[in-house]
Coordinates of C-alpha atoms in Angstrom, one line a residue:
X1496 CA 17.0 37.0 -30.3
X1497 CA 20.8 36.5 -30.5
X1498 CA 21.3 38.2 -33.8
X1499 CA 23.5 41.0 -32.3
X1500 CA 26.1 38.5 -30.9
X1501 CA 29.0 37.1 -32.7
X1502 CA 29.8 33.4 -33.0
X1503 CA 32.2 33.3 -30.0
X1504 CA 29.7 34.9 -27.7
X1505 CA 27.0 32.5 -28.8
X1506 CA 29.3 29.6 -28.1
X1507 CA 30.1 30.9 -24.6
X1508 CA 26.4 31.4 -23.8
X1509 CA 25.6 27.8 -24.9
X1510 CA 28.6 26.4 -22.9
X1511 CA 27.4 28.3 -19.8
X1512 CA 23.8 27.0 -20.1
X1513 CA 25.0 23.5 -20.7
X1514 CA 27.4 23.6 -17.7
X1515 CA 24.7 25.1 -15.4
X1516 CA 22.3 22.3 -16.5
X1517 CA 24.9 19.7 -15.8
X1518 CA 25.6 21.0 -12.4
X1519 CA 21.9 21.1 -11.5
X1520 CA 21.5 17.5 -12.7
X1521 CA 24.5 16.3 -10.7
X1522 CA 23.2 18.1 -7.6
X1523 CA 19.8 16.5 -8.0
X1524 CA 21.3 13.1 -8.4
X1525 CA 23.5 13.6 -5.4
X1526 CA 20.5 14.7 -3.2
X1527 CA 18.5 11.6 -4.5
X1528 CA 21.4 9.2 -3.7
X1529 CA 21.8 10.7 -0.2
X1530 CA 18.1 10.3 0.4
X1531 CA 17.9 6.8 -1.0
X1532 CA 20.9 5.6 1.0
X1533 CA 19.4 7.0 4.2
X1534 CA 15.9 5.5 3.7
X1535 CA 16.7 2.2 2.1
X1536 CA 19.2 0.2 4.3
X1537 CA 20.8 -2.9 2.8
X1538 CA 20.9 -6.4 4.2
X1539 CA 22.5 -6.7 7.5
X1540 CA 23.4 -9.2 10.2
X1541 CA 22.9 -9.0 13.9
X1542 CA 24.0 -11.4 16.6
X1543 CA 22.0 -12.3 19.7
X1544 CA 23.3 -14.3 22.6
X1545 CA 20.7 -16.3 24.6
X1546 CA 22.3 -18.2 27.4
X1547 CA 25.2 -20.2 25.9
X1548 CA 23.9 -20.1 22.3
X1549 CA 24.8 -17.3 19.9
X1550 CA 22.4 -16.6 17.0
X1551 CA 23.3 -14.9 13.8
X1552 CA 20.2 -13.2 12.3
X1553 CA 19.9 -11.9 8.7
X1554 CA 17.9 -8.7 8.3
X1555 CA 16.4 -6.9 5.3
X1556 CA 15.2 -3.3 5.8
X1557 CA 15.0 -3.8 9.6
X1558 CA 12.9 -7.0 9.3
X1559 CA 14.5 -10.3 10.5
X1560 CA 14.6 -12.9 7.6
X1561 CA 16.0 -15.8 9.6
X1562 CA 18.4 -16.9 12.3
X1563 CA 20.8 -19.7 12.8
X1564 CA 23.2 -20.7 15.5
X1565 CA 26.9 -19.8 15.4
X1566 CA 29.6 -22.1 16.7
X1567 CA 32.5 -20.4 18.2
X1568 CA 36.0 -21.7 17.2
X1569 CA 38.8 -21.5 19.7

């Protein structure tokens, strides 16, 4: 198939194929990382004030894990 090409041309073709494959791999990984970050939120904390008590609530993927009161220091 590549019998009519000299050694330098073969090396250039292989380098081109490898670089295109690497770019496609990086693009795919980038798309996957963007999707994963958008659909899998990390742990978070929300505060809720009820009357004179402030609650700090830990959340995981939008679900509340637990809450505890917060003392305010002045």
